[in-house]
Short mmCIF file of C-alpha atoms in Angstrom, two decimals:
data_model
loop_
_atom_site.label_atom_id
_atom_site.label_comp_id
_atom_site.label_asym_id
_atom_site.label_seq_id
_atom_site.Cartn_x
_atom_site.Cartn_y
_atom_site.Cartn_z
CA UNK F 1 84.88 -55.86 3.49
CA UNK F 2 84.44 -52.39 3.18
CA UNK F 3 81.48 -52.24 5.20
CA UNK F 4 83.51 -54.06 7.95
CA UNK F 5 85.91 -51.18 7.80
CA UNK F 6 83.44 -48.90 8.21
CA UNK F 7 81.90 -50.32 11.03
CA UNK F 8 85.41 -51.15 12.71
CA UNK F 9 86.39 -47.42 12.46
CA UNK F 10 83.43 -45.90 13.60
CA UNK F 11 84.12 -47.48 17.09
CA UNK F 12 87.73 -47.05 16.86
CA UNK F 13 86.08 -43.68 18.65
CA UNK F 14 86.67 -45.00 22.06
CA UNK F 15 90.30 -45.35 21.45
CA UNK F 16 92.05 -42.74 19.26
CA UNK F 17 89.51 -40.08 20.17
CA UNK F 18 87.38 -40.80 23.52
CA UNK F 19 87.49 -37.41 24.81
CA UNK F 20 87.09 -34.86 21.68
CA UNK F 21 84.20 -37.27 20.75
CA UNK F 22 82.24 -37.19 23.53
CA UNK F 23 83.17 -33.20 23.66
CA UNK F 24 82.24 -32.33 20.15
CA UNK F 25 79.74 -34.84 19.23
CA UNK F 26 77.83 -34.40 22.67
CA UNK F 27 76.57 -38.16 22.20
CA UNK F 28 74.94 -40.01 25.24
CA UNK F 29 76.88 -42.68 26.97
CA UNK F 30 80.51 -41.76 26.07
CA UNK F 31 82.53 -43.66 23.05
CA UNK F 32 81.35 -47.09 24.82
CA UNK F 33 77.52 -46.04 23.39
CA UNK F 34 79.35 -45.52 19.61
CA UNK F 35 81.11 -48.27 19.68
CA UNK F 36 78.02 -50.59 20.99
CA UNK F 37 76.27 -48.32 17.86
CA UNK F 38 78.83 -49.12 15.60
CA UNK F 39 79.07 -53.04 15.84
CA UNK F 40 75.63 -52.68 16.23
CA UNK F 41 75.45 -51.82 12.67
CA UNK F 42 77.77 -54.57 11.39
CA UNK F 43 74.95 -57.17 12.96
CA UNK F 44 73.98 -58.84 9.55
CA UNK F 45 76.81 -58.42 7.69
CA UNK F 46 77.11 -62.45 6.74
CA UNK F 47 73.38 -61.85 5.41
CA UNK F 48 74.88 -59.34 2.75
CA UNK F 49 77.68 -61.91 1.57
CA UNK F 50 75.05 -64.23 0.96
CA UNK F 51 72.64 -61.35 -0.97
CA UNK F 52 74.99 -60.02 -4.33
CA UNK F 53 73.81 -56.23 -5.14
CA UNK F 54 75.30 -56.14 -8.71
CA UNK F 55 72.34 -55.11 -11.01
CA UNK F 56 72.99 -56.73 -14.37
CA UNK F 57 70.81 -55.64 -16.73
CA UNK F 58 67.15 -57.01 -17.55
CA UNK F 59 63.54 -55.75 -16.63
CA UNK F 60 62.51 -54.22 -13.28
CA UNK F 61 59.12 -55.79 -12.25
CA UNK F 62 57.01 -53.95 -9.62
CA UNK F 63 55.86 -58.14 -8.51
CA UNK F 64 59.45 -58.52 -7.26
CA UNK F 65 59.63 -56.16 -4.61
CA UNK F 66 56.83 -58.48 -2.83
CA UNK F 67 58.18 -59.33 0.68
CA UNK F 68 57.91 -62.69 0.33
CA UNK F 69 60.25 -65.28 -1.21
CA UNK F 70 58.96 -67.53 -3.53
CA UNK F 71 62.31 -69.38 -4.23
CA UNK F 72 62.85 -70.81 -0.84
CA UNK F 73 59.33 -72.34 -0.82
CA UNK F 74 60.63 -73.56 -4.09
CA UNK F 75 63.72 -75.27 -2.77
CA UNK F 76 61.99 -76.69 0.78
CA UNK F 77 63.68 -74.59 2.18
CA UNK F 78 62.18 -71.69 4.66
CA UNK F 79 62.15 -67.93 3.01
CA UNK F 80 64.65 -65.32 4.43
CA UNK F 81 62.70 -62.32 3.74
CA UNK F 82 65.96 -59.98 4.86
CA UNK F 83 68.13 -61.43 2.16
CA UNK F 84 65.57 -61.32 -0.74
CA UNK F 85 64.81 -57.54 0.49
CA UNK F 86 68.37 -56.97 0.32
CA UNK F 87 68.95 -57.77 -3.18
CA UNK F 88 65.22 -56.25 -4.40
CA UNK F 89 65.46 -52.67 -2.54
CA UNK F 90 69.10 -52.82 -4.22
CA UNK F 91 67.81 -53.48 -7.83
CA UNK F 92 65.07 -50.66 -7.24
CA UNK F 93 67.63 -48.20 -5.14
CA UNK F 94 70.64 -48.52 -8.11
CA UNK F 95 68.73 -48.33 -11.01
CA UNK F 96 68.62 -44.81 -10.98
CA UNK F 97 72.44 -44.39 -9.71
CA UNK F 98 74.63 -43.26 -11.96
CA UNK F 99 72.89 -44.79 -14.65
CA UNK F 100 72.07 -48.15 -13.27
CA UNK F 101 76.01 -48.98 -13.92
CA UNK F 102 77.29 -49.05 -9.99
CA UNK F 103 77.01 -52.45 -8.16
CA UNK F 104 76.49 -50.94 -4.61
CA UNK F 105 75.23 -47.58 -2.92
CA UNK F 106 77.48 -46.03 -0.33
CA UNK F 107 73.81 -44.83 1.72
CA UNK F 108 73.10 -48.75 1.35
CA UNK F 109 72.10 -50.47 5.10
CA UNK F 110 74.23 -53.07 6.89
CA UNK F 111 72.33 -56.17 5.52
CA UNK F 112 72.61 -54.54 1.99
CA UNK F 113 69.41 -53.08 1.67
CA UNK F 114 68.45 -49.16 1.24
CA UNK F 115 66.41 -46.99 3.16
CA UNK F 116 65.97 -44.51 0.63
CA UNK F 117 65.07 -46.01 -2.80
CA UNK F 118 64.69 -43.00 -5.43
CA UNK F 119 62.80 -40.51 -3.16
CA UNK F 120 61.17 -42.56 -1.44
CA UNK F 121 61.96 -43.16 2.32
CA UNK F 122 61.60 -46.64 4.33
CA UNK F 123 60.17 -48.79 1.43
CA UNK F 124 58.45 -51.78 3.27
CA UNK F 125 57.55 -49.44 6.02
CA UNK F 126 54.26 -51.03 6.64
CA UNK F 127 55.65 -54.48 6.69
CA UNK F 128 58.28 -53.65 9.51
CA UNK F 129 55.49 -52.56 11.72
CA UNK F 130 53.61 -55.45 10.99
CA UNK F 131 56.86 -57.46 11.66
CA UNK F 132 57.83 -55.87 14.86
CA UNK F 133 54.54 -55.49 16.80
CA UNK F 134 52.80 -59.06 15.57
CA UNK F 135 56.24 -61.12 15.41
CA UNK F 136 58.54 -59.31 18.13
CA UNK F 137 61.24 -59.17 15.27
CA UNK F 138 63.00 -55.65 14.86
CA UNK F 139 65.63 -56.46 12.99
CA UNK F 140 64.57 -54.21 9.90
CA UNK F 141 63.25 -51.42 11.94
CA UNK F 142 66.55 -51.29 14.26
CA UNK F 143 68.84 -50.57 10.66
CA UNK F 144 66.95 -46.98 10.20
CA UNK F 145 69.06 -43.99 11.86
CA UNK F 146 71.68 -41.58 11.18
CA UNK F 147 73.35 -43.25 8.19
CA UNK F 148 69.18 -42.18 6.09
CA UNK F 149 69.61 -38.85 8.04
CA UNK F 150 73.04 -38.46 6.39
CA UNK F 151 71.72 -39.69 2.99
CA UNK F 152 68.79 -37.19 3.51
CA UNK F 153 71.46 -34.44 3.61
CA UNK F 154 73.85 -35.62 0.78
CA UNK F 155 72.48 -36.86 -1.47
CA UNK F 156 72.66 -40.23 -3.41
CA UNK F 157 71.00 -39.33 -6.60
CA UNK F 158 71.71 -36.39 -8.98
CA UNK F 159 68.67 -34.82 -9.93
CA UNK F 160 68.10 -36.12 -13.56
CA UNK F 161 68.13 -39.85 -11.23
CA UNK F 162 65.82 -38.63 -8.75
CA UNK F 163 63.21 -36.95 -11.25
CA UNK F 164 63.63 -40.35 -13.09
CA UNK F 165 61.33 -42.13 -10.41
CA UNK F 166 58.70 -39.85 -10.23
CA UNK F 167 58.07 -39.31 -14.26
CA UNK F 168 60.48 -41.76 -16.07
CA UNK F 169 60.94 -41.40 -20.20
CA UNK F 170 63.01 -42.65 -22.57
CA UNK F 171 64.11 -46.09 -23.17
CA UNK F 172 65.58 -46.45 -18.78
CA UNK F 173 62.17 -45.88 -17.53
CA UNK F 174 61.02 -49.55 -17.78
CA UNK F 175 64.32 -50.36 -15.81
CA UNK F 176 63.44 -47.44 -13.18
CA UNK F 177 60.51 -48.29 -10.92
CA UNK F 178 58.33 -45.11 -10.47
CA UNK F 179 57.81 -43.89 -6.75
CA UNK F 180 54.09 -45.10 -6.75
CA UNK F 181 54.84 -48.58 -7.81
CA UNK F 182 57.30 -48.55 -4.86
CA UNK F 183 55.19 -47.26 -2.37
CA UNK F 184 51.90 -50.18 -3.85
CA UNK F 185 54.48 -52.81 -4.07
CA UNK F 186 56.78 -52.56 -1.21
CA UNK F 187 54.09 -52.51 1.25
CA UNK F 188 51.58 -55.25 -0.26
CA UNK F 189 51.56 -57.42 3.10
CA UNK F 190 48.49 -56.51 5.63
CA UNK F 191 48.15 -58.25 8.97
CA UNK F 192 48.45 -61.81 9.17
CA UNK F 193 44.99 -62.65 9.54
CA UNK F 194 45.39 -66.47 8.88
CA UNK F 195 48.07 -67.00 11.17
CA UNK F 196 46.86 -65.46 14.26
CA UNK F 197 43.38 -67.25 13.23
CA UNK F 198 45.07 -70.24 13.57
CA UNK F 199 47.28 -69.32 16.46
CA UNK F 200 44.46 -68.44 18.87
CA UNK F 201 41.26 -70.46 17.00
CA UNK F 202 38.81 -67.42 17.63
CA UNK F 203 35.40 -67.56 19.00
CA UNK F 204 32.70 -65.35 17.23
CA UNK F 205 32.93 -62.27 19.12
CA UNK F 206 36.65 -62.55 18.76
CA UNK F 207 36.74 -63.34 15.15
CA UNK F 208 34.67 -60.05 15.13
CA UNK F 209 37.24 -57.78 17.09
CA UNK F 210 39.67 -59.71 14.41
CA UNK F 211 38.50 -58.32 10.98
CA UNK F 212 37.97 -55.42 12.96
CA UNK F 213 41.60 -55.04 13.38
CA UNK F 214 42.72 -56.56 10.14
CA UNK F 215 40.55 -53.26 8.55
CA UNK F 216 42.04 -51.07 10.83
CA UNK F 217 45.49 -52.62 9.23
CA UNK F 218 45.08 -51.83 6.19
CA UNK F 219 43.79 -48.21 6.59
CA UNK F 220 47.09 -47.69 8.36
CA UNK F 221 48.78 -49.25 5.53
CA UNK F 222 46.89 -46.68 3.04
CA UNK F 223 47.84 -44.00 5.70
CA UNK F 224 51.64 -44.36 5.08
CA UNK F 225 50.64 -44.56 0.96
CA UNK F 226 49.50 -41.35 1.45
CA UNK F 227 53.06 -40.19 2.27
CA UNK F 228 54.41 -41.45 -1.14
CA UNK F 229 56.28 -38.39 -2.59
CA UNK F 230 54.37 -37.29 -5.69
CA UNK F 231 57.62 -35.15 -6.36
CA UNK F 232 61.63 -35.09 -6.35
CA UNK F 233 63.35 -33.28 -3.36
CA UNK F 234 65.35 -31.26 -5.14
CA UNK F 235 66.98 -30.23 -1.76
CA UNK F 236 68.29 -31.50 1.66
CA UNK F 237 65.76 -29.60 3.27
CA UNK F 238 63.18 -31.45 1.58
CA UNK F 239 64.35 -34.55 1.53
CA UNK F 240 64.43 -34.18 6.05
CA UNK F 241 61.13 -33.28 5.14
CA UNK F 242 60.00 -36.34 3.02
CA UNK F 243 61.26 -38.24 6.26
CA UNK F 244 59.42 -36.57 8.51
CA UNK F 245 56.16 -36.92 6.54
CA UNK F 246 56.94 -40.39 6.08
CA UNK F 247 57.85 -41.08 9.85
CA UNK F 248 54.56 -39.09 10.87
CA UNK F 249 52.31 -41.37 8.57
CA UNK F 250 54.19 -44.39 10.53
CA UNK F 251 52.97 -43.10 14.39
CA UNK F 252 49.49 -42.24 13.13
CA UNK F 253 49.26 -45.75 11.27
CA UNK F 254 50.53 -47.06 14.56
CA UNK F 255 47.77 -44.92 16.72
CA UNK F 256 44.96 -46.08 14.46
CA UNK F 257 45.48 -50.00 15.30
CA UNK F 258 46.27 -49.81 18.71
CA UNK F 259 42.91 -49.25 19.70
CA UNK F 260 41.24 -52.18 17.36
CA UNK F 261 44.68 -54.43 18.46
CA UNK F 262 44.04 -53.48 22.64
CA UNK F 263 40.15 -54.42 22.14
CA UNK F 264 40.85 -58.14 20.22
CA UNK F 265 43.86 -59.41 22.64
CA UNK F 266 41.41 -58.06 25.47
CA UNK F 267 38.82 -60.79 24.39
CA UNK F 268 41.54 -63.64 24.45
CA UNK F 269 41.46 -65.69 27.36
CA UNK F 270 45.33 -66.74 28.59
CA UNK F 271 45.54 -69.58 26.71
CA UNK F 272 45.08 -67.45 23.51
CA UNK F 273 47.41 -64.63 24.27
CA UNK F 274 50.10 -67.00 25.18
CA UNK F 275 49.60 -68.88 21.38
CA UNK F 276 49.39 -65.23 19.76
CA UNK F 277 52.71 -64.56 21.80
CA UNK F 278 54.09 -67.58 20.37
CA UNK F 279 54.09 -66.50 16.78
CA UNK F 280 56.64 -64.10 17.96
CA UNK F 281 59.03 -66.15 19.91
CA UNK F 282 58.82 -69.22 17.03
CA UNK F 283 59.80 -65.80 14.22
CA UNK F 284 62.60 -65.14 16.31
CA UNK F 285 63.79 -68.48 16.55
CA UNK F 286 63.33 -69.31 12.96
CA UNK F 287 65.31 -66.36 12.25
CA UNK F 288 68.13 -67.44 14.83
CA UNK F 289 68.06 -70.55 13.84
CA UNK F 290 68.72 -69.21 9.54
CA UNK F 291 71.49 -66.40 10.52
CA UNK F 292 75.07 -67.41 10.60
CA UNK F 293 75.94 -66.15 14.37
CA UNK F 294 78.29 -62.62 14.33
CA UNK F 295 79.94 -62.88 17.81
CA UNK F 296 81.19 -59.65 17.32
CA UNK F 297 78.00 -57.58 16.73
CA UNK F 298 76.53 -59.86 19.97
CA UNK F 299 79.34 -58.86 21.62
CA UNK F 300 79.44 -55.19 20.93
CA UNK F 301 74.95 -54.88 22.07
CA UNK F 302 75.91 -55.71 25.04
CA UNK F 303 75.90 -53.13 27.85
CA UNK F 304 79.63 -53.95 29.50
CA UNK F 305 81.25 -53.95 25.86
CA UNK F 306 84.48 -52.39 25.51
CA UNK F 307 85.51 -51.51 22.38
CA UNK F 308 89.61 -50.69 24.04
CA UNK F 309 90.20 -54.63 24.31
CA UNK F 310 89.14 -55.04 20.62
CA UNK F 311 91.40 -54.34 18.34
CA UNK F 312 89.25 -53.98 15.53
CA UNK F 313 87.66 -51.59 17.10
CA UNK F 314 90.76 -49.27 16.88
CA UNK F 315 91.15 -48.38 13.13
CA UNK F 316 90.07 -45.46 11.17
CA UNK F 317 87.77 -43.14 12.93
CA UNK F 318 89.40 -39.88 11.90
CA UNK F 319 89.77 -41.04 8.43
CA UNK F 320 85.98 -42.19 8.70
CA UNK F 321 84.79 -38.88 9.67
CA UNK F 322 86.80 -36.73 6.87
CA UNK F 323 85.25 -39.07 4.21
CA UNK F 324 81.61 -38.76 5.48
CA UNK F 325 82.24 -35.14 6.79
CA UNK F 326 84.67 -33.08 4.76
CA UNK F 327 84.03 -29.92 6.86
CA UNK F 328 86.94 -28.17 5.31
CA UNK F 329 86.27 -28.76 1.55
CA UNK F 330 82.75 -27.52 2.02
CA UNK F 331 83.99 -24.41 3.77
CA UNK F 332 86.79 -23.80 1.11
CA UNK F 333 84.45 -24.67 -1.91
CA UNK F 334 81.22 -22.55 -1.00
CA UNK F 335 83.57 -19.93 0.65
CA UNK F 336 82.47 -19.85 3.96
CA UNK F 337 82.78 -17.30 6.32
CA UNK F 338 83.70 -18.14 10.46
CA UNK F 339 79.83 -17.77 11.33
CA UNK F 340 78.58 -20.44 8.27
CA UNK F 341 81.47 -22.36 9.11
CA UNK F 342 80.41 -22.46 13.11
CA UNK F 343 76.81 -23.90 12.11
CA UNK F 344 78.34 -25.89 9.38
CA UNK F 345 79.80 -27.79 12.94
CA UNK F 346 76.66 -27.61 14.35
CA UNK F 347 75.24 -29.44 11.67
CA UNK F 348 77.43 -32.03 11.63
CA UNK F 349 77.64 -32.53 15.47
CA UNK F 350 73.77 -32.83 15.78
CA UNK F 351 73.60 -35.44 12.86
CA UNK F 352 76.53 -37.24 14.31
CA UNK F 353 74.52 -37.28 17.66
CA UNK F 354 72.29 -39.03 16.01
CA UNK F 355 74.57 -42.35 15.94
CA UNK F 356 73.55 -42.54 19.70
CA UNK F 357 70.27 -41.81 19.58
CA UNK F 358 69.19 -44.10 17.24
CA UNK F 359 71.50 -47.14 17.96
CA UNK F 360 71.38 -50.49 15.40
CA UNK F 361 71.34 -52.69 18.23
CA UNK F 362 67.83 -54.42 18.22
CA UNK F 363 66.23 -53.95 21.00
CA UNK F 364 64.72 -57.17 23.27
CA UNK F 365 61.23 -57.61 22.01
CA UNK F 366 58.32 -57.11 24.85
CA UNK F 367 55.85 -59.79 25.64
CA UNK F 368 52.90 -58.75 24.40
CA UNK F 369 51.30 -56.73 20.85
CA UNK F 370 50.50 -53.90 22.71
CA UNK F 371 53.98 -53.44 24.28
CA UNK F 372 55.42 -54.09 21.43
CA UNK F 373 53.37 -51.36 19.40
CA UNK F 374 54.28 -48.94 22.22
CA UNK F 375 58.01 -49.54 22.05
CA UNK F 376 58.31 -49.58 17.96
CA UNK F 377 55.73 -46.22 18.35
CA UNK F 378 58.62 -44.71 21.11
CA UNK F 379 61.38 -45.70 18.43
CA UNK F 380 59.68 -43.76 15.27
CA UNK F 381 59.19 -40.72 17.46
CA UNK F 382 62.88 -40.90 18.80
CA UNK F 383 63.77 -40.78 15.25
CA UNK F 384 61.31 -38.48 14.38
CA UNK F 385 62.66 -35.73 16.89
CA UNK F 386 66.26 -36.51 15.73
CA UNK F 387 65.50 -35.77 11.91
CA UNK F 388 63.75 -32.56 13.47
CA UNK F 389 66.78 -31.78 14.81
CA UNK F 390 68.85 -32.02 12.04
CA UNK F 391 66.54 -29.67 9.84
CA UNK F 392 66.50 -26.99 12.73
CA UNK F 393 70.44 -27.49 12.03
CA UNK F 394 70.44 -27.42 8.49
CA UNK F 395 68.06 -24.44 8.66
CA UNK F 396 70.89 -22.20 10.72
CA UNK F 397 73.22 -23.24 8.67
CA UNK F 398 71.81 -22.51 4.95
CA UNK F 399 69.89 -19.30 6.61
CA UNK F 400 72.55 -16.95 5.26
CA UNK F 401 73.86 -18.71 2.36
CA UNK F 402 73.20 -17.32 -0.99
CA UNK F 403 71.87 -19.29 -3.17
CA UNK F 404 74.99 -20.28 -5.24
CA UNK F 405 76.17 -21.13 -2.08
CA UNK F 406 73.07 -23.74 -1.29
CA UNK F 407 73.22 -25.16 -4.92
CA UNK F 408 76.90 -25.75 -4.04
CA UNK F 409 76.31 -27.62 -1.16
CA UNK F 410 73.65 -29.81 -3.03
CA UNK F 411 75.85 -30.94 -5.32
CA UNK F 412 78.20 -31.99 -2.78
CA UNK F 413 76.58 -35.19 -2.23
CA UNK F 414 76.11 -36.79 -5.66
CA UNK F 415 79.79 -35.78 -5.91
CA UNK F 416 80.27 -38.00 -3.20
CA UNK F 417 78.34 -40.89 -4.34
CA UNK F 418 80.46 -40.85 -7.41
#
């Protein structure tokens, strides 16, 4: 319910403030492009009724954050990898938070995961490539945008919580995976190697050009390992930073298969391509086919939405933006002065631009690997120049502060969270 609300009232934009948000907020396509961003972010939202967040009690295992879903094979019935990631990334992402005693996360996604677990940004970040450019499905990677920028700037965990996933003690720690076991364990999938084998029955040169790719996937899946933090952000400068890191392990993963992915789909004759093409369109209809229909979110990705005729679209916005943004308290609390104050707007006007930018709507999937690499590459680099933003922001901003003033501001966000 509360994630409706949210949703509903970010596009409520359009109507109580279409003007001063296109003004102030600068975003791309007027309050239509919000609004389309806004639903856009409620797609899913009958997958999170059906996965329950509430952490109660027992041992964390590192096995269970495995993308896979063992039940469902259990039952006969066919694995929904998005609901079991829900409910895992939300076991690993609260058991730090306040103590492991809070049910939900406010920095939580639409479909109830978490893009930042501990310090650790875009768990299963390996998997979502290999989801998007070998099975067309974006779904995961469309859910990433400003709401981990905002979480990035206040943040989720106080620091005890944070420090508690990089060198956990005392009698928690078993209950508190460590950032490393997130990083091994989130991102244990490599390419699909069987699948496409028996998708496209490879000859020998082709079976060739196929391991040669498979290595080439896992390097790239050691490549964004290599951008597990080692150490807790203790700030929202370097927490932007741990996403950029992260996001630039993502494009050079990405730019280390594409050759080795370009030279096998080269060696397929038609026939072949089309099969390996299949495995995307039969994901996307096994997905379709699993996922309870939201006419609203279907409505609102659509480019001739508008949000004026819907009236749920016309609730809360103002409200919305005080609760995420309290400009003023910040001011009054770290006492500042009509220059801090000015960047404290741009700040929040270039994260908010964001929204735009990086819109939940999933984009349609291309035809083929290699356009499909290209587009998911285009999308991390969008993203990447928006959290670059955002620093350069948050840079003018804390330039002059002193540093009771930046402590202030840090503690802001756990404050929040509470």
């Amino acid at each position: 319910m509360g994630l409706g609300l949210a949703g509903a009232a970010l596009m409520c934009v359009a109507v109580l403030l279409p003007d001063k948000a296109e003004a102030q907020f600068g975003l791309r396509g007027g309050p239509l492009g919000v609004a389309r961003f806004a639903v856009g972010h409620m797609i899913g939202m009958s997958r999170l009724r059906h996965a329950r967040m509430a952490v109660r009690g027992g041992r964390y295992r590192s096995a269970a954050l495995r993308s896979q879903d063992p039940r469902g094979a259990e039952r006969g019935q066919p694995a929904n990898p998005y609901v079991l990631r829900a409910a895992l990334t939300a076991q690993a992402a609260l058991s730090g938070w306040q103590g492991g005693r809070r049910p939900q996360g406010w920095w939580r996604h639409p479909d109830g995961s978490y893009g930042w677990v501990g310090p650790v940004f875009w768990p299963f970040a390996h998997d979502d490539l290999t989801t998007a450019i070998i099975f067309g499905d974006t779904t995961s990677l469309s859910l990433y945008g400003y709401g981990d920028i905002y979480a990035a700037i206040f943040a989720p965990y106080v620091a005890t919580e944070l420090a508690a996933y990089i060198a956990p003690q005392g009698r928690r720690a078993r209950r508190i995976p460590s950032a490393e076991t997130l990083c091994e364990a989130s991102d244990a999938g490599g390419l699909p190697v069987e699948r496409v084998t028996a998708a496209v029955a490879p000859n020998e040169s082709q079976r060739t050009a196929l391991d040669e790719l498979a290595s080439a996937w896992a390097a790239a899946r050691d490549t964004i390992r290599a951008a597990c933090p080692t150490q807790a952000p203790a700030t929202a400068a370097e927490r932007l930073g741990l996403m950029s890191e992260r996001l630039q392990a993502m494009i050079k993963a990405i730019d280390a298969v594409a050759p080795p992915l370009s030279k096998f789909v080269g060696l397929l004759n038609d026939d072949q391509k089309a099969r390996l093409n299949a495995l995307a369109n039969e994901r996307r209809a096994a997905l379709a086919a699993a996922l309870p229909k939201d006419a609203q979110a279907a409505a609102a990705c659509k480019p001739d939405y508008d949000p004026r005729y819907d009236e749920k679209a016309q609730r809360q916005y103002e409200q919305l933006v005080q609760q995420q943004w309290p400009v003023a308290e910040i001011a009054s609390t770290l006492k500042l002065d009509e220059i801090a104050r000015a960047r404290l707007d741009v700040l929040q006007d270039t994260t908010l631009r964001t929204v735009e930018t990086l819109s939940a709507c999933p984009a349609e999937a291309a035809a083929t690997p290699q356009a499909r690499l290209a587009a998911v590459k285009a999308r991390l680099e969008t993203m990447l120049q928006a959290v670059g933003g955002v620093s350069d922001a948050l840079d003018d901003f804390e330039a002059d502060l002193s540093d009771e003033q930046k402590a202030g501001f840090e503690v802001i966000g756990p404050k929040r969270g509470a």
